[in-house]
C-alpha cells in the first residue's frame, strides 16, 4: 500500500505534454495517461478538431511544429514530453519542415524548459533504412536526442493493428482488389492500446531511460497471412493483385517530382523497409503488459461488422415485406 501511494504521488507530480494527441497512437496515449492519473496537456493545431481530448480531461494548448515560435509557451509546467506526431500524406507541410526543423525546435525548447523526459517514436530498423527520407529524419533526431543530455526513450515501432483495417479487412469484406508488392517480409504489428500502456508504464521504470526499445507485437505477419486471417474471419475471399516493381518505381518518381505529393512519395517508400527487415533484431515488448493478438483484434472487428450487416439486412427485409390484412 505504501509503495502504491508513492507511485501515485509521482504520477500526479508528473505533467505530460503530448504532441500528436489526435493521431492513431497519440489519442490512446492521452487516454491511458489520463486513466492513470497524470496531468495531461495536448499541443494541438486545431482546437475544434481536438475537442474530444478536452472532453476526456486533457488541457488543450495551441502549438504548431511548423511555427517554432508557438512551441515554448506550451511547455510551461511540463516535466515530460511525449511526441507521437509526424507529417501526414495530406499535410501541406513536408516532412523536412515538421519531422526535422519542427522537432529540432521542440528539442531546443525542451532543453531551455529543463524537461525531465522526452519520449519519441521512430521506426524499427531505422538505421538500416536511412535511404527513406522520413525514416532518416526520425533516425537523425534520435541521434540529436542522445546528444541532448535530456533523459529520453525512443520507441521503435513496426506497425499497428488499426492500419490493417483499411489496408486488408475492408477490401476483403467489400471484395475490392488488394494491391501487394512481392517479397515483403513479416511485420510485428501491435495494438495501439497496448502500445500506449507500455509507453505510459515506461515513465515509471528507470530502465527505460536513455534507451531505444522496440514497441512491437509478439508475432510477425506477412501481408498474405493477414489476408488469409481476414478471409477466414469474414467468410469472404480476397482479391489480390501484385504490383510490378518497375511500375512502383515509376510511381514514386512521379510523386517525388511534384512538391505537393512529396509526403505521398515518402509513404510509398515505406514498402522498401520490408525488404530490409529480415535481419532486424527486436526486443520483446514489456512482458508485464499482456498483448492483444492480431487474431483477437480482427475477430472482434469482424464480429462487430458482420453483426451490424445482419441487423441492417434484417431491417431492410422487414421494410420490404408488405402485409395484406
Coordinates of N, CA, C and O in Angstrom, one line a residue, residues 58-179:
X58 N -8.1 16.3 -20.9 CA -6.8 16.9 -21.2 C -7.0 18.4 -21.3 O -8.0 18.9 -21.7
X59 N -5.9 19.1 -21.1 CA -5.8 20.6 -21.3 C -5.3 20.8 -22.7 O -4.3 20.2 -23.1
X60 N -6.0 21.6 -23.5 CA -5.5 21.9 -24.9 C -4.7 23.2 -24.9 O -5.2 24.2 -24.4
X61 N -3.6 23.1 -25.6 CA -2.8 24.3 -25.8 C -2.4 24.4 -27.2 O -2.1 23.4 -27.9
X62 N -2.5 25.6 -27.8 CA -2.2 25.8 -29.2 C -0.7 25.7 -29.4 O 0.1 26.3 -28.7
X63 N -0.3 25.0 -30.4 CA 1.1 24.9 -30.8 C 1.2 24.2 -32.2 O 0.4 23.4 -32.5
X64 N 2.2 24.6 -33.0 CA 2.4 24.1 -34.3 C 3.9 23.9 -34.6 O 4.7 24.9 -34.5
X65 N 4.3 22.7 -34.9 CA 5.7 22.4 -35.1 C 6.2 23.2 -36.3 O 7.4 23.4 -36.5
X66 N 5.3 23.5 -37.3 CA 5.8 24.3 -38.4 C 5.9 25.8 -38.1 O 6.4 26.5 -38.9
X67 N 5.5 26.2 -36.9 CA 5.7 27.6 -36.4 C 6.4 27.5 -35.1 O 5.8 27.5 -34.0
X68 N 7.8 27.4 -35.1 CA 8.5 27.1 -33.8 C 8.2 28.1 -32.7 O 8.4 27.8 -31.5
X69 N 7.8 29.4 -33.1 CA 7.6 30.4 -32.1 C 6.4 30.0 -31.2 O 6.2 30.6 -30.1
X70 N 5.6 29.1 -31.6 CA 4.4 28.7 -30.8 C 4.7 27.6 -29.8 O 3.9 27.2 -29.0
X71 N 5.9 27.0 -29.9 CA 6.3 25.9 -29.0 C 6.5 26.2 -27.6 O 6.0 25.6 -26.7
X72 N 7.4 27.2 -27.3 CA 7.8 27.4 -25.9 C 6.7 27.6 -24.9 O 6.8 27.0 -23.8
X73 N 5.7 28.3 -25.2 CA 4.6 28.6 -24.3 C 3.9 27.3 -23.9 O 3.3 27.2 -22.8
X74 N 3.8 26.3 -24.7 CA 3.1 25.1 -24.4 C 3.9 24.2 -23.4 O 3.3 23.2 -22.8
X75 N 5.2 24.5 -23.1 CA 6.0 23.7 -22.2 C 5.9 24.2 -20.8 O 6.5 23.6 -19.9
X76 N 5.2 25.2 -20.5 CA 5.1 25.8 -19.2 C 4.5 24.7 -18.2 O 3.4 24.2 -18.4
X77 N 5.2 24.4 -17.1 CA 4.7 23.5 -16.1 C 4.8 22.0 -16.5 O 4.3 21.2 -15.9
X78 N 5.5 21.7 -17.6 CA 5.6 20.4 -18.2 C 6.9 19.7 -17.7 O 8.0 20.3 -17.7
X79 N 6.8 18.4 -17.3 CA 8.0 17.7 -17.0 C 8.4 16.6 -18.0 O 9.6 16.2 -18.1
X80 N 7.4 16.2 -18.7 CA 7.6 15.1 -19.7 C 7.0 15.4 -21.1 O 5.8 15.9 -21.1
X81 N 7.7 15.3 -22.2 CA 7.2 15.4 -23.5 C 7.0 14.0 -24.1 O 8.0 13.2 -24.1
X82 N 5.8 13.8 -24.6 CA 5.6 12.5 -25.4 C 5.2 13.0 -26.8 O 4.1 13.5 -27.0
X83 N 6.2 12.8 -27.8 CA 5.9 13.3 -29.1 C 5.5 12.2 -30.0 O 6.4 11.4 -30.5
X84 N 4.2 12.0 -30.3 CA 3.7 11.0 -31.2 C 3.3 11.6 -32.5 O 2.5 11.0 -33.2
X85 N 3.8 12.7 -32.9 CA 3.4 13.4 -34.1 C 4.3 13.0 -35.3 O 5.4 12.6 -35.1
X86 N 3.7 13.2 -36.4 CA 4.5 13.0 -37.7 C 3.7 13.6 -38.8 O 2.5 13.8 -38.7
X87 N 4.4 14.0 -39.9 CA 3.7 14.6 -41.0 C 2.8 13.5 -41.6 O 3.1 12.3 -41.7
X88 N 1.6 14.0 -42.1 CA 0.7 13.1 -42.8 C 0.8 13.3 -44.3 O 1.2 14.4 -44.8
X89 N 0.4 12.3 -45.1 CA 0.5 12.4 -46.5 C -0.3 13.6 -47.1 O 0.1 14.1 -48.1
X90 N -1.4 14.0 -46.4 CA -2.2 15.1 -46.9 C -1.8 16.4 -46.3 O -2.5 17.4 -46.7
X91 N -0.8 16.5 -45.5 CA -0.4 17.8 -44.9 C 0.2 18.7 -46.0 O 0.8 18.3 -46.9
X92 N 0.0 20.0 -45.7 CA 0.6 21.0 -46.7 C 2.1 21.1 -46.5 O 2.8 21.3 -47.4
X93 N 2.5 20.9 -45.2 CA 4.0 21.0 -44.9 C 4.6 19.6 -45.2 O 4.0 18.6 -45.0
X94 N 5.9 19.7 -45.7 CA 6.6 18.4 -46.0 C 7.3 17.9 -44.7 O 7.4 18.6 -43.7
X95 N 7.8 16.7 -44.8 CA 8.5 16.1 -43.7 C 9.7 16.8 -43.2 O 9.9 16.9 -42.0
X96 N 10.4 17.4 -44.1 CA 11.6 18.2 -43.6 C 11.2 19.3 -42.7 O 11.9 19.5 -41.7
X97 N 10.1 20.0 -42.9 CA 9.7 21.1 -42.1 C 9.1 20.6 -40.7 O 9.4 21.3 -39.7
X98 N 8.4 19.5 -40.7 CA 7.7 19.1 -39.5 C 8.6 18.1 -38.7 O 8.9 18.3 -37.5
X99 N 9.1 17.1 -39.4 CA 9.8 16.0 -38.7 C 11.3 16.3 -38.5 O 12.0 15.4 -37.9
X100 N 11.8 17.4 -39.0 CA 13.2 17.7 -38.8 C 13.3 19.1 -38.1 O 13.6 19.3 -37.0
X101 N 13.0 20.2 -38.9 CA 13.1 21.5 -38.4 C 12.2 21.8 -37.2 O 12.6 22.3 -36.2
X102 N 10.9 21.3 -37.3 CA 10.0 21.5 -36.2 C 10.4 20.7 -34.9 O 10.3 21.2 -33.8
X103 N 10.9 19.5 -35.1 CA 11.3 18.7 -34.0 C 12.6 19.2 -33.4 O 12.8 19.1 -32.1
X104 N 13.5 19.7 -34.2 CA 14.7 20.4 -33.6 C 14.3 21.6 -32.7 O 14.9 21.7 -31.7
X105 N 13.4 22.3 -33.2 CA 12.9 23.5 -32.4 C 12.3 23.0 -31.1 O 12.5 23.6 -30.0
X106 N 11.5 21.9 -31.2 CA 10.9 21.3 -30.0 C 12.0 20.9 -29.0 O 11.9 21.1 -27.8
X107 N 13.0 20.2 -29.5 CA 14.1 19.7 -28.7 C 14.9 20.9 -28.0 O 15.2 20.8 -26.8
X108 N 15.1 22.0 -28.7 CA 15.8 23.1 -28.2 C 15.0 23.8 -27.1 O 15.5 24.2 -26.0
X109 N 13.7 23.9 -27.3 CA 12.8 24.4 -26.3 C 12.7 23.5 -25.1 O 12.6 24.0 -24.0
X110 N 12.8 22.2 -25.3 CA 12.8 21.3 -24.2 C 14.0 21.4 -23.3 O 13.9 21.3 -22.1
X111 N 15.1 21.7 -23.9 CA 16.4 21.9 -23.2 C 16.2 23.2 -22.3 O 16.6 23.2 -21.1
X112 N 15.7 24.3 -22.9 CA 15.6 25.5 -22.1 C 14.5 25.4 -21.0 O 14.7 26.0 -19.9
X113 N 13.5 24.5 -21.2 CA 12.5 24.3 -20.2 C 12.9 23.3 -19.2 O 12.1 23.0 -18.2
X114 N 14.1 22.7 -19.3 CA 14.6 21.7 -18.4 C 13.6 20.5 -18.3 O 13.2 20.1 -17.2
X115 N 13.2 20.0 -19.4 CA 12.3 18.8 -19.5 C 13.0 17.6 -18.9 O 14.2 17.4 -19.3
X116 N 12.3 16.9 -18.1 CA 13.0 15.7 -17.4 C 13.0 14.4 -18.3 O 13.9 13.6 -18.1
X117 N 12.1 14.3 -19.2 CA 12.0 13.1 -20.0 C 11.4 13.5 -21.4 O 10.4 14.2 -21.4
X118 N 12.0 12.9 -22.4 CA 11.5 13.1 -23.8 C 11.2 11.8 -24.4 O 12.2 11.0 -24.6
X119 N 10.0 11.5 -24.7 CA 9.6 10.2 -25.3 C 9.3 10.5 -26.8 O 8.5 11.4 -27.2
X120 N 9.9 9.7 -27.7 CA 9.8 9.9 -29.1 C 9.6 8.5 -29.8 O 9.8 7.5 -29.2
X121 N 9.1 8.6 -31.0 CA 8.8 7.4 -31.7 C 9.5 7.3 -33.1 O 9.3 8.3 -33.9
X122 N 10.2 6.3 -33.3 CA 10.9 6.1 -34.6 C 10.4 4.8 -35.2 O 9.4 4.3 -34.8
X123 N 11.2 4.2 -36.1 CA 10.8 3.0 -36.8 C 11.9 1.9 -36.5 O 13.1 2.2 -36.5
X124 N 11.4 0.7 -36.3 CA 12.3 -0.4 -36.1 C 13.2 -0.6 -37.3 O 12.7 -0.7 -38.5
X125 N 14.5 -0.7 -37.1 CA 15.4 -0.8 -38.2 C 15.7 0.5 -38.9 O 16.1 0.5 -40.0
X126 N 15.5 1.7 -38.2 CA 15.7 3.0 -38.8 C 17.1 3.2 -39.4 O 17.3 3.7 -40.5
X127 N 18.1 2.7 -38.6 CA 19.5 2.9 -39.0 C 19.8 2.1 -40.3 O 20.7 2.5 -41.0
X128 N 19.0 1.1 -40.6 CA 19.2 0.3 -41.8 C 18.4 0.8 -43.0 O 18.5 0.3 -44.1
X129 N 17.6 1.8 -42.8 CA 16.7 2.3 -43.8 C 16.9 3.8 -44.0 O 15.9 4.5 -44.2
X130 N 18.1 4.3 -43.9 CA 18.4 5.8 -44.0 C 18.1 6.3 -45.4 O 18.1 7.5 -45.6
X131 N 17.9 5.4 -46.4 CA 17.6 5.9 -47.7 C 16.1 6.4 -47.9 O 15.8 7.0 -48.8
X132 N 15.3 6.1 -46.9 CA 13.9 6.5 -46.9 C 13.8 7.9 -46.1 O 14.1 7.9 -44.9
X133 N 13.5 8.9 -46.8 CA 13.6 10.3 -46.2 C 12.9 10.4 -44.8 O 13.6 10.9 -43.9
X134 N 11.7 10.0 -44.6 CA 11.0 10.3 -43.3 C 11.7 9.5 -42.2 O 11.9 9.9 -41.1
X135 N 12.1 8.2 -42.5 CA 12.8 7.4 -41.5 C 14.1 8.0 -41.2 O 14.6 8.0 -40.1
X136 N 14.8 8.5 -42.2 CA 16.1 9.1 -42.0 C 16.0 10.3 -41.0 O 16.8 10.5 -40.2
X137 N 14.9 11.1 -41.2 CA 14.7 12.3 -40.3 C 14.5 11.8 -38.8 O 15.0 12.4 -37.9
X138 N 13.7 10.7 -38.7 CA 13.5 10.1 -37.4 C 14.8 9.7 -36.7 O 15.0 9.8 -35.6
X139 N 15.6 9.0 -37.6 CA 16.9 8.5 -37.1 C 17.8 9.6 -36.7 O 18.4 9.6 -35.6
X140 N 17.9 10.7 -37.5 CA 18.7 11.8 -37.2 C 18.3 12.5 -35.9 O 19.1 12.9 -35.1
X141 N 17.0 12.6 -35.7 CA 16.5 13.3 -34.4 C 16.8 12.4 -33.2 O 17.1 12.9 -32.1
X142 N 16.8 11.1 -33.4 CA 17.1 10.2 -32.3 C 18.6 10.4 -31.9 O 18.9 10.5 -30.7
X143 N 19.5 10.6 -32.9 CA 20.9 10.9 -32.5 C 21.0 12.2 -31.8 O 21.8 12.4 -30.9
X144 N 20.2 13.2 -32.2 CA 20.2 14.5 -31.5 C 19.7 14.4 -30.1 O 20.3 15.0 -29.2
X145 N 18.7 13.6 -29.9 CA 18.2 13.3 -28.5 C 19.3 12.7 -27.6 O 19.5 13.1 -26.5
X146 N 20.1 11.8 -28.2 CA 21.2 11.1 -27.4 C 22.2 12.1 -27.0 O 22.9 12.0 -26.0
X147 N 22.4 13.2 -27.8 CA 23.4 14.2 -27.5 C 22.9 15.4 -26.6 O 23.6 16.2 -26.2
X148 N 21.6 15.3 -26.3 CA 20.9 16.5 -25.7 C 21.1 16.6 -24.2 O 20.7 17.6 -23.6
X149 N 21.5 15.5 -23.5 CA 21.5 15.5 -22.0 C 20.2 15.4 -21.4 O 20.0 15.6 -20.2
X150 N 19.1 15.2 -22.2 CA 17.8 15.0 -21.6 C 17.5 13.5 -21.6 O 17.9 12.8 -22.5
X151 N 16.9 13.0 -20.5 CA 16.6 11.6 -20.4 C 15.6 11.3 -21.5 O 14.5 12.0 -21.6
X152 N 15.8 10.4 -22.3 CA 15.0 10.1 -23.5 C 14.6 8.6 -23.5 O 15.3 7.7 -22.9
X153 N 13.5 8.3 -24.2 CA 13.1 7.0 -24.6 C 12.6 7.1 -26.0 O 11.7 7.8 -26.3
X154 N 13.2 6.4 -26.9 CA 12.8 6.4 -28.3 C 12.3 5.0 -28.7 O 13.0 4.0 -28.8
X155 N 11.0 4.9 -28.8 CA 10.3 3.6 -29.1 C 10.4 3.4 -30.6 O 10.1 4.2 -31.4
X156 N 10.9 2.2 -31.0 CA 11.0 1.8 -32.4 C 9.8 1.0 -32.7 O 9.6 -0.1 -32.2
X157 N 8.9 1.5 -33.6 CA 7.7 0.9 -34.0 C 7.8 0.2 -35.3 O 8.6 0.5 -36.1
X158 N 6.9 -0.8 -35.5 CA 6.9 -1.5 -36.7 C 5.5 -1.4 -37.5 O 5.5 -1.1 -38.7
X159 N 4.4 -1.5 -36.8 CA 3.1 -1.3 -37.4 C 2.0 -1.6 -36.4 O 2.3 -2.2 -35.3
X160 N 0.8 -1.0 -36.6 CA -0.3 -1.1 -35.7 C -1.5 -1.9 -36.3 O -1.7 -1.7 -37.5
X161 N -2.2 -2.6 -35.5 CA -3.4 -3.3 -36.0 C -4.4 -2.4 -36.7 O -5.0 -2.8 -37.7
X162 N -4.5 -1.2 -36.2 CA -5.6 -0.3 -36.7 C -5.3 0.0 -38.2 O -6.3 0.2 -38.9
X163 N -4.1 0.0 -38.6 CA -3.8 0.3 -40.0 C -4.2 -0.8 -40.9 O -4.4 -0.6 -42.2
X164 N -4.4 -2.0 -40.4 CA -4.7 -3.2 -41.2 C -6.2 -3.2 -41.6 O -6.6 -3.9 -42.6
X165 N -7.0 -2.4 -41.0 CA -8.5 -2.4 -41.3 C -8.7 -1.9 -42.7 O -9.3 -2.5 -43.5
X166 N -8.2 -0.7 -43.0 CA -8.4 -0.1 -44.3 C -7.6 -0.8 -45.3 O -7.9 -0.8 -46.5
X167 N -6.4 -1.3 -44.9 CA -5.5 -2.0 -45.8 C -6.0 -3.3 -46.3 O -5.9 -3.7 -47.5
X168 N -6.5 -4.1 -45.4 CA -6.9 -5.5 -45.7 C -8.3 -5.9 -45.4 O -9.0 -6.6 -46.2
X169 N -8.8 -5.5 -44.2 CA -10.1 -6.0 -43.7 C -11.2 -5.5 -44.5 O -12.1 -6.3 -45.0
X170 N -11.3 -4.2 -44.7 CA -12.4 -3.6 -45.5 C -12.4 -4.1 -47.0 O -13.5 -4.5 -47.5
X171 N -11.2 -4.0 -47.7 CA -11.2 -4.5 -49.0 C -11.7 -6.0 -49.2 O -12.3 -6.4 -50.1
X172 N -11.3 -6.8 -48.1 CA -11.8 -8.2 -48.2 C -13.3 -8.3 -48.1 O -13.9 -9.0 -48.8
X173 N -13.9 -7.5 -47.2 CA -15.3 -7.5 -47.0 C -16.1 -7.0 -48.2 O -17.1 -7.5 -48.6
X174 N -15.5 -6.0 -48.8 CA -16.2 -5.3 -49.9 C -15.7 -5.8 -51.3 O -16.1 -5.3 -52.3
X175 N -14.9 -6.9 -51.3 CA -14.5 -7.6 -52.5 C -13.7 -6.6 -53.4 O -13.9 -6.7 -54.6
X176 N -12.9 -5.7 -52.8 CA -12.1 -4.8 -53.6 C -10.7 -5.5 -53.7 O -10.3 -6.3 -52.9
X177 N -10.0 -5.0 -54.8 CA -8.7 -5.6 -55.0 C -7.7 -5.1 -54.0 O -7.6 -3.9 -53.7
X178 N -6.9 -6.0 -53.4 CA -5.8 -5.6 -52.5 C -4.5 -5.7 -53.3 O -4.1 -6.7 -53.8
X179 N -3.8 -4.6 -53.4 CA -2.6 -4.5 -54.1 C -1.4 -4.7 -53.2 O -1.2 -4.1 -52.2

